[in-house]
Coordinates of C-alpha atoms in Angstrom, one line a residue:
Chain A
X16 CA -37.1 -22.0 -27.5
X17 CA -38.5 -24.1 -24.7
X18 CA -36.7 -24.7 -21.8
X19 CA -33.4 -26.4 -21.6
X20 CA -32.4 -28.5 -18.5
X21 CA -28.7 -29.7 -18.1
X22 CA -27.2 -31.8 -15.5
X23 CA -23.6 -30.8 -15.2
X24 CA -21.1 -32.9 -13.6
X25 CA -17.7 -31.5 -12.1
X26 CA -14.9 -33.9 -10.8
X27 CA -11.8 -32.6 -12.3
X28 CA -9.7 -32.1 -8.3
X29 CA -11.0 -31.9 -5.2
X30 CA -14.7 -31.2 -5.6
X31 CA -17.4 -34.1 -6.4
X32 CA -20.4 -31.7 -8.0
X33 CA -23.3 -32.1 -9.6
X34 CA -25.9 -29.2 -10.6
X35 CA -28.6 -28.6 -12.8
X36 CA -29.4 -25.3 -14.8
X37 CA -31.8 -24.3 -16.8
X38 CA -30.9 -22.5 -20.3
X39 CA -27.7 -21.2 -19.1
X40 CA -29.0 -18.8 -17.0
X41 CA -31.5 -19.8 -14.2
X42 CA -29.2 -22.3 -11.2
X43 CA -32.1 -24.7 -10.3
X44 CA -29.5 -26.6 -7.7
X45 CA -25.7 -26.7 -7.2
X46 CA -24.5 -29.5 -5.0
X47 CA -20.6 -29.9 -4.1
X48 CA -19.2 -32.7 -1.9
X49 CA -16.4 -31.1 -0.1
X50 CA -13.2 -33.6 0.1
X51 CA -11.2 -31.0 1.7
X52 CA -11.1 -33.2 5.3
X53 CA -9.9 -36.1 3.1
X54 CA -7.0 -33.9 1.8
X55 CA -5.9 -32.3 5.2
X56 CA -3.2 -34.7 6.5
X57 CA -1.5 -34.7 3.1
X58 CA -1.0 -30.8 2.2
X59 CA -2.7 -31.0 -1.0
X60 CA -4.8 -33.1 -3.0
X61 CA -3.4 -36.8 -4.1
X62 CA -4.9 -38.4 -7.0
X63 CA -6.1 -41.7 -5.7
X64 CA -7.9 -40.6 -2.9
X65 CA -9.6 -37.8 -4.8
X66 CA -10.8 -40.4 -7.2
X67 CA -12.0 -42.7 -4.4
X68 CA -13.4 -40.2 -2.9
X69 CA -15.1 -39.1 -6.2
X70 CA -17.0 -42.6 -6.5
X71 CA -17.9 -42.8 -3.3
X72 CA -19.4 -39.1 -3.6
X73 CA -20.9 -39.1 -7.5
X74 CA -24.1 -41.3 -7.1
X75 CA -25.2 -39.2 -3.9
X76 CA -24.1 -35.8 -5.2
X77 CA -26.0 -36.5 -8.2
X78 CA -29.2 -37.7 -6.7
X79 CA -29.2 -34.9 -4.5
X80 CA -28.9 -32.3 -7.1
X81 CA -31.8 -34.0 -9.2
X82 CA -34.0 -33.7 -6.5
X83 CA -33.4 -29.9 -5.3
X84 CA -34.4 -29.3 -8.9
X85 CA -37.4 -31.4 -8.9
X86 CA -36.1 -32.8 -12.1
X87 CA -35.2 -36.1 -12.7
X88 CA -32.7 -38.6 -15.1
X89 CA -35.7 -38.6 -17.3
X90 CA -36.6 -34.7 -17.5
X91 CA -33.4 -33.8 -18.0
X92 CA -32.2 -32.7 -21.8
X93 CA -28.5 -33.0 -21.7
X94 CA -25.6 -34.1 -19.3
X95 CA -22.5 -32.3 -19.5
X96 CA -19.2 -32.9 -17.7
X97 CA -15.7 -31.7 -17.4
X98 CA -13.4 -33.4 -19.5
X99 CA -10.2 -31.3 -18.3
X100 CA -7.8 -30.5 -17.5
X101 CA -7.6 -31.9 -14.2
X102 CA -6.3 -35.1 -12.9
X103 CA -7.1 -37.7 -14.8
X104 CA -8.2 -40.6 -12.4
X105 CA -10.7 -37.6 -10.8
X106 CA -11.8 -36.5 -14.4
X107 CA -12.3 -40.2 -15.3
X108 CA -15.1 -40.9 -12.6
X109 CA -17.1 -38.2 -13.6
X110 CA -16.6 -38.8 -17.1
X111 CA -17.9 -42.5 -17.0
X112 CA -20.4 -41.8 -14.8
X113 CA -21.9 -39.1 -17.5
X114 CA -21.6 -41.5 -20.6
X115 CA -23.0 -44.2 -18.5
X116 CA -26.6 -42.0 -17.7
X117 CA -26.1 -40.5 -21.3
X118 CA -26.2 -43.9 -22.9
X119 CA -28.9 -45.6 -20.5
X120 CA -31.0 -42.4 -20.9
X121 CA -30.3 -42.2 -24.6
X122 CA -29.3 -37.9 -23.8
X123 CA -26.8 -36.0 -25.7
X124 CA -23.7 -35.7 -23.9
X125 CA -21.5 -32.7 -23.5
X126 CA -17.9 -32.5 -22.9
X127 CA -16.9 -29.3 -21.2
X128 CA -13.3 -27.3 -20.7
X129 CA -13.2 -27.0 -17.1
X130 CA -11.4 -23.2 -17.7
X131 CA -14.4 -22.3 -19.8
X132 CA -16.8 -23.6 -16.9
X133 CA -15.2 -20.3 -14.6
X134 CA -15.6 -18.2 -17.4
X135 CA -19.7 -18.7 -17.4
X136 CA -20.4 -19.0 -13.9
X137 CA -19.9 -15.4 -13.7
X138 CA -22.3 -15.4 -17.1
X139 CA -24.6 -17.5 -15.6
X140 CA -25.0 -15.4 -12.4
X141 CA -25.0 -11.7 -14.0
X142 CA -27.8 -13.5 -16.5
X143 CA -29.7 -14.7 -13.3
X144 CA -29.3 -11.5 -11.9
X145 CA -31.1 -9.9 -15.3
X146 CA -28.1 -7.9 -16.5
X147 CA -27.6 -9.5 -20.2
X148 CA -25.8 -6.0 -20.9
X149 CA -22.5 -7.0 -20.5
X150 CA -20.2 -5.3 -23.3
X151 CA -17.8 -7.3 -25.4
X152 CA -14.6 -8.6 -25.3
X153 CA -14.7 -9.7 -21.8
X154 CA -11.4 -10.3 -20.3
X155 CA -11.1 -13.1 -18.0
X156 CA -8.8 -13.5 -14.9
X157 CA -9.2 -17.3 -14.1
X158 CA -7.0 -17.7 -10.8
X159 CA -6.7 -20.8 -8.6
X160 CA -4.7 -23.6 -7.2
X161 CA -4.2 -25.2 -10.6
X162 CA -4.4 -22.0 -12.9
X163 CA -3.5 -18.5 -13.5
X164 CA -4.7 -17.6 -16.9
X165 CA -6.0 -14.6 -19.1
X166 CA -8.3 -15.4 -22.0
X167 CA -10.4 -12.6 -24.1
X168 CA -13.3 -13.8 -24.7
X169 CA -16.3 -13.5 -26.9
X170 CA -19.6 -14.7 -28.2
X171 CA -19.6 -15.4 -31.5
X172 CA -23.0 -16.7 -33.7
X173 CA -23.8 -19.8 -31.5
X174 CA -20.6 -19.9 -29.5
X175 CA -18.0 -19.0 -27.8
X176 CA -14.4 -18.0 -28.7
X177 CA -11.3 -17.4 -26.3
X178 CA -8.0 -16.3 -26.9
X179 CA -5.7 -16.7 -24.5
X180 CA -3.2 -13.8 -23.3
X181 CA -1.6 -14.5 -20.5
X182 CA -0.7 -17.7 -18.3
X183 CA 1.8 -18.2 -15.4
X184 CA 5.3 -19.0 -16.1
X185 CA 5.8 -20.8 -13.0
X186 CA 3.6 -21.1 -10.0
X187 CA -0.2 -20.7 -10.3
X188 CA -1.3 -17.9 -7.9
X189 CA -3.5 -20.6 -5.9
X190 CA -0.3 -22.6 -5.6
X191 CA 1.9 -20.0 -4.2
X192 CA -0.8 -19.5 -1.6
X193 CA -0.7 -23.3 -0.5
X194 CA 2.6 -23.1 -0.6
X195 CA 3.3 -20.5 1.8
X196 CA 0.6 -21.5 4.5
X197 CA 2.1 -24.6 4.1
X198 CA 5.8 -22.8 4.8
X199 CA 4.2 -21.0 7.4
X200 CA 3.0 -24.1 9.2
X201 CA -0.6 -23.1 8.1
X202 CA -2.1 -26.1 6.8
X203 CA -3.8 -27.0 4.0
X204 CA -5.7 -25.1 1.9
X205 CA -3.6 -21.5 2.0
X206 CA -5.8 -19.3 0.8
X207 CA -8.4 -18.7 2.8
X208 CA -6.0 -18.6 6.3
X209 CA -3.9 -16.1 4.6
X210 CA -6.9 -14.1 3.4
X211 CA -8.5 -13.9 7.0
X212 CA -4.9 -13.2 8.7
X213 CA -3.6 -10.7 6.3
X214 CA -6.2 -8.2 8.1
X215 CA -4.5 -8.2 10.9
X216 CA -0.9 -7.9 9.1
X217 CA 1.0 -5.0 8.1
X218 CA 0.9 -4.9 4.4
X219 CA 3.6 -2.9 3.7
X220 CA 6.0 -4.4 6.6
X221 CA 7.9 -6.9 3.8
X222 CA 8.7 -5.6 0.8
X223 CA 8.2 -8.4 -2.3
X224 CA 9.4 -7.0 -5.9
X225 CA 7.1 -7.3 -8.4
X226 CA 8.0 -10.5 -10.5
X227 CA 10.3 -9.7 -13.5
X228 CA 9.4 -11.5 -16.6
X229 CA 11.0 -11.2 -20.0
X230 CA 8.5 -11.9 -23.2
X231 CA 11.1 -13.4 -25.8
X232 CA 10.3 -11.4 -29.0
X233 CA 8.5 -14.7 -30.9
X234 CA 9.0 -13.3 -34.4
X235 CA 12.7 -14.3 -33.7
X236 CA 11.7 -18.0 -32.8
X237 CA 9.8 -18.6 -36.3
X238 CA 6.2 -17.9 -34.7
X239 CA 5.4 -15.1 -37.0
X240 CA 2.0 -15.6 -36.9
X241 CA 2.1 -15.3 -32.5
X242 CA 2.5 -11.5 -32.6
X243 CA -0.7 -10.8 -29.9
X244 CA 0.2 -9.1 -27.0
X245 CA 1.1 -11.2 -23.9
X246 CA 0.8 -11.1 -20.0
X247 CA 2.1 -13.8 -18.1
X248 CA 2.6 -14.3 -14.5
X249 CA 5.3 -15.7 -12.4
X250 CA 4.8 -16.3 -7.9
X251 CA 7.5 -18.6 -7.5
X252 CA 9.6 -15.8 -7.2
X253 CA 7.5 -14.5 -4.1
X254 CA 7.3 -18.0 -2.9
X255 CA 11.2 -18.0 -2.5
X256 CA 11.1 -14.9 -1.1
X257 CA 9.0 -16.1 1.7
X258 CA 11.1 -19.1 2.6
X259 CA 14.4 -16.7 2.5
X260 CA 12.5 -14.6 5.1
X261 CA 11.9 -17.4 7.0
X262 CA 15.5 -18.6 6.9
X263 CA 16.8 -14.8 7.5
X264 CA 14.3 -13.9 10.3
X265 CA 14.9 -17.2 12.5
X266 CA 11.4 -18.7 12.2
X267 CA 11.9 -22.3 11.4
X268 CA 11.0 -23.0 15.2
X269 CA 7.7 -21.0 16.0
X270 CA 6.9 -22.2 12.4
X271 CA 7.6 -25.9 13.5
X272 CA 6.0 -24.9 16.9
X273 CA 2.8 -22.9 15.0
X274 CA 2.2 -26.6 12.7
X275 CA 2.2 -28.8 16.0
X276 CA 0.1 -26.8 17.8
X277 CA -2.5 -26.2 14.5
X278 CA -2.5 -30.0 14.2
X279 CA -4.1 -30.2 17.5
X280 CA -7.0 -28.4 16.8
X281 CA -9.9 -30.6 15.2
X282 CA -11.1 -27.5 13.0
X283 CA -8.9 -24.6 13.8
X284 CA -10.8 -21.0 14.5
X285 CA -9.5 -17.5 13.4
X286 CA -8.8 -17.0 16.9
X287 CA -6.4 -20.5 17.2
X288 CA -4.2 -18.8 14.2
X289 CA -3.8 -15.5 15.4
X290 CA -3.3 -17.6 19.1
X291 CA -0.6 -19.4 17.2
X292 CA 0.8 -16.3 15.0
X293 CA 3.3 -13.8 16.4
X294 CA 3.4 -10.1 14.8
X295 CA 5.7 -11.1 12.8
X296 CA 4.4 -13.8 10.9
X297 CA 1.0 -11.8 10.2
X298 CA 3.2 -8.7 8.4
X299 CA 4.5 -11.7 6.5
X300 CA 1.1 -13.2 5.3
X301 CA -0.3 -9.7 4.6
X302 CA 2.4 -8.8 2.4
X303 CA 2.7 -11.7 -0.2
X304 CA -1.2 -11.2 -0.3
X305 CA -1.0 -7.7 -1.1
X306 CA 1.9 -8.5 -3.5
X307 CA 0.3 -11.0 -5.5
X308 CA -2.9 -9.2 -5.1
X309 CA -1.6 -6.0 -6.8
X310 CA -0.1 -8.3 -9.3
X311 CA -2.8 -9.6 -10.4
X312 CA -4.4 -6.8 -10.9
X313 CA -1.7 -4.7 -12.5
X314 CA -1.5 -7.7 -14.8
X315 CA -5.0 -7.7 -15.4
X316 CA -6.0 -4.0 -16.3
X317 CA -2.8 -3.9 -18.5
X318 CA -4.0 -6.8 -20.3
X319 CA -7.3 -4.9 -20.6
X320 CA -6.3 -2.0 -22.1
X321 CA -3.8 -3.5 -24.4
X322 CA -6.9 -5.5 -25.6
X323 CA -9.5 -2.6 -25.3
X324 CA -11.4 -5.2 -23.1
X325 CA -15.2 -3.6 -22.2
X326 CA -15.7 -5.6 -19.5
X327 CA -13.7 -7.6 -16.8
X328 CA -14.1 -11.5 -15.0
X329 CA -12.4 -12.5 -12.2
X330 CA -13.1 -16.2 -11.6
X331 CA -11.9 -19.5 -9.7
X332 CA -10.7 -20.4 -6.4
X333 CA -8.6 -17.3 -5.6
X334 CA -11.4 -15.1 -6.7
X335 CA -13.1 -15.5 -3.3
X336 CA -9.5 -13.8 -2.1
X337 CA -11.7 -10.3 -0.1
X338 CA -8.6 -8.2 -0.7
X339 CA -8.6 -9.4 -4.4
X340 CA -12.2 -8.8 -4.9
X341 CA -12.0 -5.4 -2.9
X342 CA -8.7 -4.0 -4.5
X343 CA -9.8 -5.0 -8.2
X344 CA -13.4 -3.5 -7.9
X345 CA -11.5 0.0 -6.4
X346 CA -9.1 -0.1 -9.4
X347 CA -10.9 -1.2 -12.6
X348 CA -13.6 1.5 -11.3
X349 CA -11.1 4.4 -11.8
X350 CA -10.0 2.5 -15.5
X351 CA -14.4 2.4 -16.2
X352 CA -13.9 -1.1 -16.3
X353 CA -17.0 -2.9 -15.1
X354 CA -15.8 -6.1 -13.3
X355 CA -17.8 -9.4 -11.9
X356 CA -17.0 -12.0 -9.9
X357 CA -18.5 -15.2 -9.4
X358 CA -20.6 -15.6 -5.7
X359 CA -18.1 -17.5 -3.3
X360 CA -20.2 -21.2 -4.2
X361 CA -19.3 -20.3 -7.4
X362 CA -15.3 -19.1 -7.6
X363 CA -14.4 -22.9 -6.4
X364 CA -14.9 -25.6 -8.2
X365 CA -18.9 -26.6 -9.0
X366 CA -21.1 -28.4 -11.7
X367 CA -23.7 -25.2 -12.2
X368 CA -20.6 -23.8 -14.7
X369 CA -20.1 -26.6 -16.4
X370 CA -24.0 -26.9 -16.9
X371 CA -23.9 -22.9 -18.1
X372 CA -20.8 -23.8 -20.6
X373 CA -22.7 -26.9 -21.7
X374 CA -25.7 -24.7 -23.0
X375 CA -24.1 -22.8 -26.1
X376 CA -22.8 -26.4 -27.3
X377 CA -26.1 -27.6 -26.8
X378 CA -27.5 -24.6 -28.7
X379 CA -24.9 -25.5 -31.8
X380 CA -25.6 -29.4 -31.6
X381 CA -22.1 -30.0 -30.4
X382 CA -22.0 -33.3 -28.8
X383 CA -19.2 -35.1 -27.4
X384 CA -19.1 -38.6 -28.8
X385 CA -19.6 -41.8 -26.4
X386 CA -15.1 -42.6 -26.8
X387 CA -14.5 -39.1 -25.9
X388 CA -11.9 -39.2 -22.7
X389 CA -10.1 -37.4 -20.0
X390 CA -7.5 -34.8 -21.0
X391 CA -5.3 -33.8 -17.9
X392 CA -3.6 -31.4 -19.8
X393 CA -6.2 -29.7 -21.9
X394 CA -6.0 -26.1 -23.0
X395 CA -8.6 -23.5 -23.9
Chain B
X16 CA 30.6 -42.0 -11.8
X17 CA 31.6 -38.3 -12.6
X18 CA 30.3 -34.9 -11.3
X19 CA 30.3 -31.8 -12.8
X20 CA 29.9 -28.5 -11.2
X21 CA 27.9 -25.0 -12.8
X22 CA 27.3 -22.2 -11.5
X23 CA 24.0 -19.9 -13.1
X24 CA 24.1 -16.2 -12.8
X25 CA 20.2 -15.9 -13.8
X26 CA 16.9 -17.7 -14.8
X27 CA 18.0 -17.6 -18.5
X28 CA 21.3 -19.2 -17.7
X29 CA 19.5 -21.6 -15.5
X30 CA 17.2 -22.4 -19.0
X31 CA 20.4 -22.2 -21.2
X32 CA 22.3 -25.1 -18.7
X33 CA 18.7 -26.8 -19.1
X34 CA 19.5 -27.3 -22.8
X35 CA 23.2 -27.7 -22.2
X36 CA 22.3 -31.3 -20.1
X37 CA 20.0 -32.6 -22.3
X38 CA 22.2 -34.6 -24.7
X39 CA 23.2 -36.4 -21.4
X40 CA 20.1 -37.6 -20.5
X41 CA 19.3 -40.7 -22.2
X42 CA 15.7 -42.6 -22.2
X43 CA 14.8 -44.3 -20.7
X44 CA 15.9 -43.1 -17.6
X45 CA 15.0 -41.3 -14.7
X46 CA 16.4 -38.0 -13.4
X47 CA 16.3 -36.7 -10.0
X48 CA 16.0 -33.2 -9.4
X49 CA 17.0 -31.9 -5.9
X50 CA 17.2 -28.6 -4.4
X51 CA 14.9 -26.5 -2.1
X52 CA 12.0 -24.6 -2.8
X53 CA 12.7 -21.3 -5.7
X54 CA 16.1 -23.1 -6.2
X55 CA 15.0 -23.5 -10.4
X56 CA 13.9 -27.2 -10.7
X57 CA 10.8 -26.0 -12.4
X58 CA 13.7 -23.4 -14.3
X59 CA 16.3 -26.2 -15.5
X60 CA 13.5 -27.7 -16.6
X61 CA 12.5 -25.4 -18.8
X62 CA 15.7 -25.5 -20.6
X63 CA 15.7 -29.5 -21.0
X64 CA 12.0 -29.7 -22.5
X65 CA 13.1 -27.1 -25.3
X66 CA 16.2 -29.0 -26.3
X67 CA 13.9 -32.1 -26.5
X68 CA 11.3 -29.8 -28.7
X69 CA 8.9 -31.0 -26.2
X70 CA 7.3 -27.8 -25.2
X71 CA 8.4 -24.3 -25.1
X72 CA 10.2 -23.1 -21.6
X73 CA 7.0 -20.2 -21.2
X74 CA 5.2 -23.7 -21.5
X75 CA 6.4 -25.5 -18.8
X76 CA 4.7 -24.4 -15.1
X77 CA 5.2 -26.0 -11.8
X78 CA 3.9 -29.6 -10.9
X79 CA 3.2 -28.8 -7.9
X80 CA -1.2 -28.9 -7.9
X81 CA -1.1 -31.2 -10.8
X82 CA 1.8 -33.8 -9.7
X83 CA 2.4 -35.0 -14.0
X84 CA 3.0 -32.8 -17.0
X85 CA 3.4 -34.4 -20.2
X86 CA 6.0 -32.8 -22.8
X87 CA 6.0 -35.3 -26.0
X88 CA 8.9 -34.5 -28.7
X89 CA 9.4 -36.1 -32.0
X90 CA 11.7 -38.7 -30.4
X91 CA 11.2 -38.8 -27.1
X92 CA 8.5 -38.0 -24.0
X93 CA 9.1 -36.2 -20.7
X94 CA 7.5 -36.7 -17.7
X95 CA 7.8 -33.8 -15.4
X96 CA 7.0 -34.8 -11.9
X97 CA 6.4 -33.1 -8.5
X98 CA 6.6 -35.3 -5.6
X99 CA 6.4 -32.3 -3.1
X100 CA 3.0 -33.3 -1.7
X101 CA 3.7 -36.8 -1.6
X102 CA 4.8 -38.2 1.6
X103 CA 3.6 -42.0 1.5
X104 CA 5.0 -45.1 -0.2
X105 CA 1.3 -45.8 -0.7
X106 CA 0.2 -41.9 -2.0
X107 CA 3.5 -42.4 -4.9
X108 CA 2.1 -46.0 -5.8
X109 CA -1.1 -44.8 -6.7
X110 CA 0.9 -42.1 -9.4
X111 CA 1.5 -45.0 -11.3
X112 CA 5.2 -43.7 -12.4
X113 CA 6.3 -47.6 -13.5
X114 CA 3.5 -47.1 -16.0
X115 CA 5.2 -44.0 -17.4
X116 CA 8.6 -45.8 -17.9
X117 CA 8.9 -46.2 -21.7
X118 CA 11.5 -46.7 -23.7
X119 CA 11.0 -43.4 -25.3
X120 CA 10.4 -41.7 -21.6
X121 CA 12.3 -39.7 -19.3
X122 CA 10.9 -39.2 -15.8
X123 CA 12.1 -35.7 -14.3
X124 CA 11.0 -36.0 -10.7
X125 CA 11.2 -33.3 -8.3
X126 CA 11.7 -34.6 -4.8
X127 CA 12.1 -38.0 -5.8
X128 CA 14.9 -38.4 -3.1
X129 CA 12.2 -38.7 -0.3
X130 CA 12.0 -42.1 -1.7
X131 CA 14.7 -44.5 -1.5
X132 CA 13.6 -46.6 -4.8
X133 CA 14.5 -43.7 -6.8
X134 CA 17.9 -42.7 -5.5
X135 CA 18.5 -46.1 -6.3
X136 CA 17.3 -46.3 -9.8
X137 CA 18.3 -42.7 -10.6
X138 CA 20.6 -42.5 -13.8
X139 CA 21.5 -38.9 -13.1
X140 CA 20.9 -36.8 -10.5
X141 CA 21.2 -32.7 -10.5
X142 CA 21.3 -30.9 -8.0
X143 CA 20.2 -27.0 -7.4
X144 CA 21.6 -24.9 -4.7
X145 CA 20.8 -21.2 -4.4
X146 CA 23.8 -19.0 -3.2
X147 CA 22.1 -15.6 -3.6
X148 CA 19.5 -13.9 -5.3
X149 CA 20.4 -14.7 -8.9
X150 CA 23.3 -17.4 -8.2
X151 CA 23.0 -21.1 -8.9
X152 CA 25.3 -23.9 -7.7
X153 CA 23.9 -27.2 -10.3
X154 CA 25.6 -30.7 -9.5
X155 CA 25.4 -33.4 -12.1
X156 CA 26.1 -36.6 -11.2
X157 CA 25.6 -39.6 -14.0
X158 CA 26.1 -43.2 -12.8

């Protein structure tokens, strides 16, 4: 099989990203536009100016990964591109921008589940490392800002299949992080502030209870056929918990105080939190990490031994967490679970994992055809 | 107009009211849903898009990232929409929500009341109010 090179492109939120990967398993380049200054002001991300600032960003980003690989619109094989979910107005830019090379350049075009993309760039990587020992079924953790979901996963003939086992109930894990640097007068995005203040917190000052979830016995509902086991999630419960502290502990005005003073700072330091955060407040933060950290993971290795999963993935946005990476490589050693996570470039959004998801479908000829469209919603 | 007071003593309550309301709201139509943060928008929701056999309440997740989920039943659509992150008249007009407003649609909006338009054209509003750990206080208001 000679070489394969795909162009991926990535535009399903904040990130503009383009990348180009050879076979699945060698990263020749991995570009990602940042629109994280964009979204400051607003908290979060709105839709219309991540797709304006996706078409600004797609023709450069594009260019620029073509040329770190040395290849070309002409060299490459395939262009593959998320098609969700996401929002759609973001997932439409890249979209039309990969059927519009794929028709001009007469290249197959692949449409790729943005879910399945976190799943391989931890493939990809442990492949470009040299380890293609990885024992099967892998079970998944893919945690961000949009997602909190288990899937077993497996390589079957020329594919792949995934089962999912677990999703949250309420609040993605990535979300109750925004949410309570936002609370906390933080800013915008959560988790990485949290992560780097929660070292300086007391972990064990607030006490969070573990969210309660009841699984509905589906056999009564006329779902006979849905008897696999299930792990969901559920952080608005934590979230609340946080704002009742807030309200109970008197700290609407150094919150409201925290927020004006972290607005004045162009690009805020470690040292201007900590400046701007009492004792308090950083017992606060390290406890709803540790709690939805040890979640997670107790989630997680349940899930895995239910499943008799051989091998563990812990992917997106909050798998750059370091007390999540830390904690869950400690505790799935003492289970003899083998677990990888994706290098940081890789846990956020990029295009390299949707060119890595892209190749197995290229493998099996499955090509998206030219009316394919966005799918905000769609599930793996 | 009429008001009607509940009170939920726990998320599956919450859920149960959920399906309880549902018969009252009519497409199209929009419906405001007010209350602070954890006070079980995202909950009573739950409850509504099962009785419309739009999606199952494990189903239906917070908004919040996404802004739009889609829950299509046989007869009629529900939008579910979080307007926490939205603070501008000109942020919300680029949602599109006019677009959504079928006949067969009803637009569930979370924190639609930092926007007068919608406390106008509201057909029913509910309100959530937390009065301890498990206790809700729900207001409907229709007219």
């Amino acid at each position: 099989m000679p070489d394969t090179y795909i162009l991926g492109i990535e535009s399903s939120c904040d990130e503009t990203a383009a990348a180009v990967v050879r076979s699945g398993e060698k990263m020749i380049s991995n570009v990602v536009a940042s629109q994280i200054a964009t979204h400051k002001p607003y908290g979060g991300v709105v839709p219309e100016l991540a797709s304006r600032e996706h078409l600004r960003a797609i023709v450069p980003v594009v260019r620029q990964a073509l040329a770190e690989s040395q290849q070309s619109y002409q060299s490459v094989d395939a262009i593959a591109v998320t098609q969700g979910p996401g929002l759609a107005g973001a997932l439409l830019v890249g979209i039309s921008y990969a059927k519009a090379l794929a028709f001009a350049l007469d290249k197959p075009l692949i449409a790729v589940n943005h879910l399945e993309g976190h799943i391989h760039a931890v493939l990809l990587e442990e492949r470009q490392k040299g380890n293609r020992e990885l024992a099967f079924p892998v079970l998944a953790l893919v945690v961000s800002g949009g997602h909190t979901h288990l899937y077993l996963a497996e390589e079957k003939g020329a594919g792949w299949t995934y089962q999912n086992i677990g999703h949250t109930r309420d609040d993605a894990a990535g979300e109750a992080f925004d949410k309570v640097a936002k609370l906390l007068g933080l800013g915008y995005p959560g988790g990485p502030v949290i992560d780097r203040l929660s070292v300086h917190g007391d972990p064990k000052a607030v006490k969070f209870g573990a969210p309660q979830i009841k699984h509905r016995d589906r056999n009564d509902r006329g779902k006979p056929e849905d008897t696999r086991p299930h792990f969901d999630f559920s952080y608005s419960g934590m979230k609340t918990a946080v704002l009742r502290y807030v309200e109970t502990h008197g700290l609407k005005t150094s919150i409201e105080a925290r927020r004006k003073a972290l607005a004045g700072i162009a690009k805020p330091k470690l040292e201007d939190y900590l400046a701007n955060c009492d004792r308090e407040t950083l017992d606060l933060v390290a406890s709803f990490q540790r709690a939805v950290v040890d979640d997670l993971i107790a989630k997680t290795l349940a899930a895995a031994a239910a499943c008799n999963a051989a091998t563990l993935f812990v992917t997106g946005g909050v798998a750059a967490n370091n007390e999540l990476r830390q904690s869950f490589e400690r505790e799935a050693a003492q289970q003899g679970l083998p677990v990888y996570f994706p290098s940081r470039p890789l846990s956020t959004d990029n295009a390299a994992m949707i060119a890595a998801a892209a190749y197995p479908k290229f493998l099996a000829g499955d090509f998206a055809a030219m009316d394919f469209s966005a799918e905000a919603g769609m599930r793996l | 107009m009429a008001m009607q007071e509940f009170t939920t003593h726990s998320a599956e309550e919450t859920i149960a009211l959920g399906r309880t309301l549902a018969p009252f709201l009519s497409s199209p139509g929009l419906v405001l849903l007010r209350g602070d943060l954890g006070a079980g928008k995202t909950t009573l929701v739950k409850g509504i898009a099962e009785a419309f056999q739009a999606a199952s309440e494990e189903d239906v997740t917070s908004p919040t990232f996404t802004l739009i989920h889609e829950y299509r039943g046989p007869q009629t659509v529900l939008y579910h929409i979080d307007l926490y992150r939205i603070d501008t008249a000109r942020e919300l007009e680029t949602l599109g929500l006019d677009d959504l407003m079928a006949d067969n649609a009803i637009l569930l909006i979370e924190w639609g009341e930092k926007f007068e338009r919608f406390v106008k054209e509201r057909k029913v509003d509910i309100a959530l109010e937390r009065v301890s750990e498990n206790e809700r206080r729900v207001r409907v208001m229709q007219g």
